[in-house]
Amino acid sequence: MREQLRREIVKRTGEYVQSAAAAAAYEEESTKIAAEFDRLVAEGKTELEAYRAMLDDIEAMKLLLASIPPSEKIREEQAKKEKRLNRKFRKMAGGMQGILWILTPIWYFLSSFMTGNWHLTWLIFLGSAAGSILLDILVKYNEGTPLRKCGGWHGIFWLCLVMFYFTFSFASGQWALSWLLFPAGAIVEILWKMLDNK
């Protein structure tokens, strides 16, 4: 069980050893945990009982190591790695947008000819526009921009509202009432901005 305890320490805390200070703390804390394990066994506890008793200490050790900032070199390596991943994600999102706008007209014509609902199928373009905006939001969020500050949400909201307006109006024939969706949407946006500014 002692070896399993050592492996558990490495598994839970190893990734937080990112500086000389963290390495020193790791050695000190892991030695303390091993000594405490031996003491409990010597006092008559089974190895399994002693092992379980040490799990909370390992968790406390993890929190301690996580609070120690990484070295400058490791921070630079992490920043470079993050930039590479961000560039890769941006390229992937750009490719997905390209595919989206290639497939959109194909889907539009196929669905239009198959269903004959030309008065509704053009809404596919609005849906693709909303999807494109959403991809831009995901790229910004992936690069560290807070979700509420990514922008584009109002564009998605109004595109979805227009799609719902036409779909509902054509399906129900309630054109005399369905236009009220737009004043309601304006009220929602005003409330949205008020809450967003708090």
PDB file of C-alpha atoms in Angstrom:
ATOM      1  CA  MET A   1       0.000   0.000   0.000  1.00  0.00           C
ATOM      2  CA  ARG A   2       2.944   2.331   0.597  1.00  0.00           C
ATOM      3  CA  GLU A   3       3.878   2.177  -3.087  1.00  0.00           C
ATOM      4  CA  GLN A   4       0.272   2.759  -4.055  1.00  0.00           C
ATOM      5  CA  LEU A   5       0.266   5.788  -1.743  1.00  0.00           C
ATOM      6  CA  ARG A   6       3.337   7.146  -3.545  1.00  0.00           C
ATOM      7  CA  ARG A   7       1.663   6.630  -6.929  1.00  0.00           C
ATOM      8  CA  GLU A   8      -1.466   8.411  -5.687  1.00  0.00           C
ATOM      9  CA  ILE A   9       0.631  11.384  -4.564  1.00  0.00           C
ATOM     10  CA  VAL A  10       2.267  11.583  -8.013  1.00  0.00           C
ATOM     11  CA  LYS A  11      -1.078  11.181  -9.775  1.00  0.00           C
ATOM     12  CA  ARG A  12      -2.863  13.911  -7.816  1.00  0.00           C
ATOM     13  CA  THR A  13      -0.088  16.454  -7.335  1.00  0.00           C
ATOM     14  CA  GLY A  14       2.606  15.834  -9.955  1.00  0.00           C
ATOM     15  CA  GLU A  15       1.224  18.294 -12.491  1.00  0.00           C
ATOM     16  CA  TYR A  16       1.500  21.158  -9.973  1.00  0.00           C
ATOM     17  CA  VAL A  17       5.267  20.836  -9.541  1.00  0.00           C
ATOM     18  CA  GLN A  18       6.181  23.694 -11.870  1.00  0.00           C
ATOM     19  CA  SER A  19       8.920  25.537  -9.996  1.00  0.00           C
ATOM     20  CA  ALA A  20      11.821  24.919  -7.636  1.00  0.00           C
ATOM     21  CA  ALA A  21       9.676  26.089  -4.711  1.00  0.00           C
ATOM     22  CA  ALA A  22       6.930  23.655  -5.682  1.00  0.00           C
ATOM     23  CA  ALA A  23       9.465  20.810  -6.021  1.00  0.00           C
ATOM     24  CA  ALA A  24      10.797  21.520  -2.535  1.00  0.00           C
ATOM     25  CA  ALA A  25       7.274  21.636  -1.103  1.00  0.00           C
ATOM     26  CA  TYR A  26       6.459  18.399  -2.934  1.00  0.00           C
ATOM     27  CA  GLU A  27       9.407  16.569  -1.380  1.00  0.00           C
ATOM     28  CA  GLU A  28       8.632  17.906   2.099  1.00  0.00           C
ATOM     29  CA  GLU A  29       4.895  17.124   1.989  1.00  0.00           C
ATOM     30  CA  SER A  30       5.257  13.690   0.403  1.00  0.00           C
ATOM     31  CA  THR A  31       7.837  12.766   3.069  1.00  0.00           C
ATOM     32  CA  LYS A  32       5.431  13.897   5.806  1.00  0.00           C
ATOM     33  CA  ILE A  33       2.587  11.848   4.307  1.00  0.00           C
ATOM     34  CA  ALA A  34       4.761   8.731   4.032  1.00  0.00           C
ATOM     35  CA  ALA A  35       5.935   9.172   7.642  1.00  0.00           C
ATOM     36  CA  GLU A  36       2.358   9.628   8.855  1.00  0.00           C
ATOM     37  CA  PHE A  37       1.329   6.497   6.953  1.00  0.00           C
ATOM     38  CA  ASP A  38       4.110   4.514   8.670  1.00  0.00           C
ATOM     39  CA  ARG A  39       3.112   5.920  12.066  1.00  0.00           C
ATOM     40  CA  LEU A  40      -0.520   4.886  11.655  1.00  0.00           C
ATOM     41  CA  VAL A  41       0.498   1.364  10.600  1.00  0.00           C
ATOM     42  CA  ALA A  42       2.867   1.140  13.571  1.00  0.00           C
ATOM     43  CA  GLU A  43       0.004   2.127  15.887  1.00  0.00           C
ATOM     44  CA  GLY A  44      -2.051  -0.839  14.695  1.00  0.00           C
ATOM     45  CA  LYS A  45      -4.092   0.446  11.759  1.00  0.00           C
ATOM     46  CA  THR A  46      -4.209  -1.713   8.663  1.00  0.00           C
ATOM     47  CA  GLU A  47      -2.346  -0.418   5.609  1.00  0.00           C
ATOM     48  CA  LEU A  48      -5.684   0.147   3.871  1.00  0.00           C
ATOM     49  CA  GLU A  49      -6.989   2.231   6.783  1.00  0.00           C
ATOM     50  CA  ALA A  50      -3.773   4.256   6.862  1.00  0.00           C
ATOM     51  CA  TYR A  51      -3.917   4.740   3.097  1.00  0.00           C
ATOM     52  CA  ARG A  52      -7.482   6.052   3.247  1.00  0.00           C
ATOM     53  CA  ALA A  53      -6.577   8.369   6.120  1.00  0.00           C
ATOM     54  CA  MET A  54      -3.831   9.917   3.974  1.00  0.00           C
ATOM     55  CA  LEU A  55      -6.100  10.800   1.040  1.00  0.00           C
ATOM     56  CA  ASP A  56      -7.263  14.050   2.673  1.00  0.00           C
ATOM     57  CA  ASP A  57      -3.624  14.987   3.311  1.00  0.00           C
ATOM     58  CA  ILE A  58      -2.817  14.388  -0.360  1.00  0.00           C
ATOM     59  CA  GLU A  59      -5.707  16.663  -1.343  1.00  0.00           C
ATOM     60  CA  ALA A  60      -4.385  19.366   1.003  1.00  0.00           C
ATOM     61  CA  MET A  61      -0.942  18.903  -0.551  1.00  0.00           C
ATOM     62  CA  LYS A  62      -2.432  19.399  -4.015  1.00  0.00           C
ATOM     63  CA  LEU A  63      -4.041  22.686  -2.962  1.00  0.00           C
ATOM     64  CA  LEU A  64      -0.746  23.856  -1.494  1.00  0.00           C
ATOM     65  CA  LEU A  65       1.208  23.077  -4.668  1.00  0.00           C
ATOM     66  CA  ALA A  66      -1.482  24.646  -6.862  1.00  0.00           C
ATOM     67  CA  SER A  67      -1.077  27.903  -4.927  1.00  0.00           C
ATOM     68  CA  ILE A  68       2.647  28.112  -5.795  1.00  0.00           C
ATOM     69  CA  PRO A  69       3.101  30.018  -9.079  1.00  0.00           C
ATOM     70  CA  PRO A  70       5.003  28.219 -11.866  1.00  0.00           C
ATOM     71  CA  SER A  71       8.473  29.324 -12.880  1.00  0.00           C
ATOM     72  CA  GLU A  72       8.901  31.983 -15.570  1.00  0.00           C
ATOM     73  CA  LYS A  73      10.170  29.405 -18.059  1.00  0.00           C
ATOM     74  CA  ILE A  74       7.157  27.148 -17.547  1.00  0.00           C
ATOM     75  CA  ARG A  75       4.793  30.140 -17.824  1.00  0.00           C
ATOM     76  CA  GLU A  76       6.400  31.060 -21.139  1.00  0.00           C
ATOM     77  CA  GLU A  77       6.106  27.470 -22.396  1.00  0.00           C
ATOM     78  CA  GLN A  78       2.455  27.332 -21.328  1.00  0.00           C
ATOM     79  CA  ALA A  79       1.739  30.653 -23.069  1.00  0.00           C
ATOM     80  CA  LYS A  80       3.390  29.416 -26.287  1.00  0.00           C
ATOM     81  CA  LYS A  81       1.456  26.163 -26.153  1.00  0.00           C
ATOM     82  CA  GLU A  82      -1.794  28.058 -25.579  1.00  0.00           C
ATOM     83  CA  LYS A  83      -1.085  30.351 -28.545  1.00  0.00           C
ATOM     84  CA  ARG A  84      -0.429  27.327 -30.785  1.00  0.00           C
ATOM     85  CA  LEU A  85      -3.678  25.705 -29.689  1.00  0.00           C
ATOM     86  CA  ASN A  86      -5.585  28.964 -30.218  1.00  0.00           C
ATOM     87  CA  ARG A  87      -4.184  29.336 -33.742  1.00  0.00           C
ATOM     88  CA  LYS A  88      -5.114  25.745 -34.517  1.00  0.00           C
ATOM     89  CA  PHE A  89      -8.647  26.253 -33.171  1.00  0.00           C
ATOM     90  CA  ARG A  90      -9.034  29.505 -35.161  1.00  0.00           C
ATOM     91  CA  LYS A  91      -7.987  27.718 -38.365  1.00  0.00           C
ATOM     92  CA  MET A  92     -10.372  24.859 -37.628  1.00  0.00           C
ATOM     93  CA  ALA A  93     -13.236  27.312 -36.973  1.00  0.00           C
ATOM     94  CA  GLY A  94     -12.422  29.123 -40.235  1.00  0.00           C
ATOM     95  CA  GLY A  95     -12.552  25.827 -42.100  1.00  0.00           C
ATOM     96  CA  MET A  96     -15.884  24.972 -40.489  1.00  0.00           C
ATOM     97  CA  GLN A  97     -17.300  28.346 -41.560  1.00  0.00           C
ATOM     98  CA  GLY A  98     -16.132  27.707 -45.112  1.00  0.00           C
ATOM     99  CA  ILE A  99     -17.812  24.297 -45.148  1.00  0.00           C
ATOM    100  CA  LEU A 100     -20.945  25.829 -43.603  1.00  0.00           C
ATOM    101  CA  TRP A 101     -21.297  28.383 -46.404  1.00  0.00           C
ATOM    102  CA  ILE A 102     -20.585  25.779 -49.094  1.00  0.00           C
ATOM    103  CA  LEU A 103     -23.264  23.453 -47.723  1.00  0.00           C
ATOM    104  CA  THR A 104     -25.843  26.177 -47.013  1.00  0.00           C
ATOM    105  CA  PRO A 105     -26.833  26.944 -50.663  1.00  0.00           C
ATOM    106  CA  ILE A 106     -26.732  23.226 -51.507  1.00  0.00           C
ATOM    107  CA  TRP A 107     -29.068  22.501 -48.597  1.00  0.00           C
ATOM    108  CA  TYR A 108     -31.219  25.467 -49.566  1.00  0.00           C
ATOM    109  CA  PHE A 109     -31.802  24.333 -53.162  1.00  0.00           C
ATOM    110  CA  LEU A 110     -32.235  20.660 -52.264  1.00  0.00           C
ATOM    111  CA  SER A 111     -34.773  21.355 -49.522  1.00  0.00           C
ATOM    112  CA  SER A 112     -36.567  23.938 -51.665  1.00  0.00           C
ATOM    113  CA  PHE A 113     -36.982  21.624 -54.653  1.00  0.00           C
ATOM    114  CA  MET A 114     -37.911  18.639 -52.474  1.00  0.00           C
ATOM    115  CA  THR A 115     -40.494  20.449 -50.334  1.00  0.00           C
ATOM    116  CA  GLY A 116     -41.558  23.344 -52.561  1.00  0.00           C
ATOM    117  CA  ASN A 117     -41.500  25.608 -49.505  1.00  0.00           C
ATOM    118  CA  TRP A 118     -39.464  28.393 -51.106  1.00  0.00           C
ATOM    119  CA  HIS A 119     -41.182  30.915 -48.837  1.00  0.00           C
ATOM    120  CA  LEU A 120     -39.499  29.260 -45.816  1.00  0.00           C
ATOM    121  CA  THR A 121     -36.325  27.566 -47.020  1.00  0.00           C
ATOM    122  CA  TRP A 122     -34.468  30.872 -47.468  1.00  0.00           C
ATOM    123  CA  LEU A 123     -34.411  31.030 -43.654  1.00  0.00           C
ATOM    124  CA  ILE A 124     -31.599  28.470 -43.901  1.00  0.00           C
ATOM    125  CA  PHE A 125     -29.277  31.388 -44.688  1.00  0.00           C
ATOM    126  CA  LEU A 126     -30.256  33.152 -41.469  1.00  0.00           C
ATOM    127  CA  GLY A 127     -29.600  29.957 -39.522  1.00  0.00           C
ATOM    128  CA  SER A 128     -26.152  29.640 -41.109  1.00  0.00           C
ATOM    129  CA  ALA A 129     -25.420  33.280 -40.292  1.00  0.00           C
ATOM    130  CA  ALA A 130     -26.302  32.581 -36.640  1.00  0.00           C
ATOM    131  CA  GLY A 131     -24.031  29.515 -36.723  1.00  0.00           C
ATOM    132  CA  SER A 132     -21.198  31.585 -38.183  1.00  0.00           C
ATOM    133  CA  ILE A 133     -21.547  34.207 -35.433  1.00  0.00           C
ATOM    134  CA  LEU A 134     -21.574  31.435 -32.832  1.00  0.00           C
ATOM    135  CA  LEU A 135     -18.295  30.052 -34.210  1.00  0.00           C
ATOM    136  CA  ASP A 136     -16.732  33.523 -33.898  1.00  0.00           C
ATOM    137  CA  ILE A 137     -17.902  33.686 -30.279  1.00  0.00           C
ATOM    138  CA  LEU A 138     -16.340  30.278 -29.576  1.00  0.00           C
ATOM    139  CA  VAL A 139     -13.016  31.406 -31.073  1.00  0.00           C
ATOM    140  CA  LYS A 140     -12.966  34.540 -28.883  1.00  0.00           C
ATOM    141  CA  TYR A 141     -13.950  32.542 -25.801  1.00  0.00           C
ATOM    142  CA  ASN A 142     -11.217  29.988 -26.511  1.00  0.00           C
ATOM    143  CA  GLU A 143      -8.685  32.851 -26.656  1.00  0.00           C
ATOM    144  CA  GLY A 144      -9.665  33.987 -23.165  1.00  0.00           C
ATOM    145  CA  THR A 145     -12.409  36.555 -23.737  1.00  0.00           C
ATOM    146  CA  PRO A 146     -15.166  36.197 -21.080  1.00  0.00           C
ATOM    147  CA  LEU A 147     -18.314  34.716 -22.628  1.00  0.00           C
ATOM    148  CA  ARG A 148     -20.487  37.732 -21.794  1.00  0.00           C
ATOM    149  CA  LYS A 149     -17.986  40.044 -23.526  1.00  0.00           C
ATOM    150  CA  CYS A 150     -17.533  38.005 -26.697  1.00  0.00           C
ATOM    151  CA  GLY A 151     -20.208  39.965 -28.602  1.00  0.00           C
ATOM    152  CA  GLY A 152     -22.460  38.565 -31.290  1.00  0.00           C
ATOM    153  CA  TRP A 153     -25.191  37.357 -28.944  1.00  0.00           C
ATOM    154  CA  HIS A 154     -27.573  40.135 -30.014  1.00  0.00           C
ATOM    155  CA  GLY A 155     -27.039  39.200 -33.662  1.00  0.00           C
ATOM    156  CA  ILE A 156     -27.897  35.569 -32.935  1.00  0.00           C
ATOM    157  CA  PHE A 157     -30.939  36.654 -30.921  1.00  0.00           C
ATOM    158  CA  TRP A 158     -32.374  38.783 -33.761  1.00  0.00           C
ATOM    159  CA  LEU A 159     -31.622  36.211 -36.457  1.00  0.00           C
ATOM    160  CA  CYS A 160     -33.427  33.544 -34.430  1.00  0.00           C
ATOM    161  CA  LEU A 161     -36.318  35.940 -33.791  1.00  0.00           C
ATOM    162  CA  VAL A 162     -36.712  36.644 -37.527  1.00  0.00           C
ATOM    163  CA  MET A 163     -36.617  32.910 -38.310  1.00  0.00           C
ATOM    164  CA  PHE A 164     -39.263  32.237 -35.670  1.00  0.00           C
ATOM    165  CA  TYR A 165     -41.366  35.150 -36.932  1.00  0.00           C
ATOM    166  CA  PHE A 166     -41.584  33.887 -40.506  1.00  0.00           C
ATOM    167  CA  THR A 167     -41.953  30.225 -39.555  1.00  0.00           C
ATOM    168  CA  PHE A 168     -44.741  30.981 -37.081  1.00  0.00           C
ATOM    169  CA  SER A 169     -46.462  33.472 -39.414  1.00  0.00           C
ATOM    170  CA  PHE A 170     -46.537  31.156 -42.424  1.00  0.00           C
ATOM    171  CA  ALA A 171     -47.572  28.156 -40.301  1.00  0.00           C
ATOM    172  CA  SER A 172     -50.352  29.946 -38.407  1.00  0.00           C
ATOM    173  CA  GLY A 173     -51.319  32.704 -40.806  1.00  0.00           C
ATOM    174  CA  GLN A 174     -51.442  35.106 -37.821  1.00  0.00           C
ATOM    175  CA  TRP A 175     -49.581  37.945 -39.523  1.00  0.00           C
ATOM    176  CA  ALA A 176     -51.736  40.506 -37.734  1.00  0.00           C
ATOM    177  CA  LEU A 177     -50.307  39.334 -34.387  1.00  0.00           C
ATOM    178  CA  SER A 178     -46.914  37.828 -35.143  1.00  0.00           C
ATOM    179  CA  TRP A 179     -45.288  41.241 -35.791  1.00  0.00           C
ATOM    180  CA  LEU A 180     -45.592  41.807 -32.023  1.00  0.00           C
ATOM    181  CA  LEU A 181     -42.590  39.521 -31.680  1.00  0.00           C
ATOM    182  CA  PHE A 182     -40.367  42.438 -32.727  1.00  0.00           C
ATOM    183  CA  PRO A 183     -41.468  44.912 -30.025  1.00  0.00           C
ATOM    184  CA  ALA A 184     -41.227  42.040 -27.544  1.00  0.00           C
ATOM    185  CA  GLY A 185     -37.712  41.339 -28.826  1.00  0.00           C
ATOM    186  CA  ALA A 186     -36.780  45.003 -28.377  1.00  0.00           C
ATOM    187  CA  ILE A 187     -38.005  44.884 -24.760  1.00  0.00           C
ATOM    188  CA  VAL A 188     -35.986  41.729 -24.141  1.00  0.00           C
ATOM    189  CA  GLU A 189     -32.875  43.387 -25.579  1.00  0.00           C
ATOM    190  CA  ILE A 190     -33.338  46.494 -23.397  1.00  0.00           C
ATOM    191  CA  LEU A 191     -33.679  44.306 -20.288  1.00  0.00           C
ATOM    192  CA  TRP A 192     -30.692  42.271 -21.451  1.00  0.00           C
ATOM    193  CA  LYS A 193     -28.511  45.395 -21.731  1.00  0.00           C
ATOM    194  CA  MET A 194     -29.707  46.686 -18.354  1.00  0.00           C
ATOM    195  CA  LEU A 195     -28.768  43.415 -16.657  1.00  0.00           C
ATOM    196  CA  ASP A 196     -25.496  43.236 -18.602  1.00  0.00           C
ATOM    197  CA  ASN A 197     -24.429  46.678 -17.325  1.00  0.00           C
ATOM    198  CA  LYS A 198     -24.905  45.756 -13.663  1.00  0.00           C
TER     199      LYS A 198
END
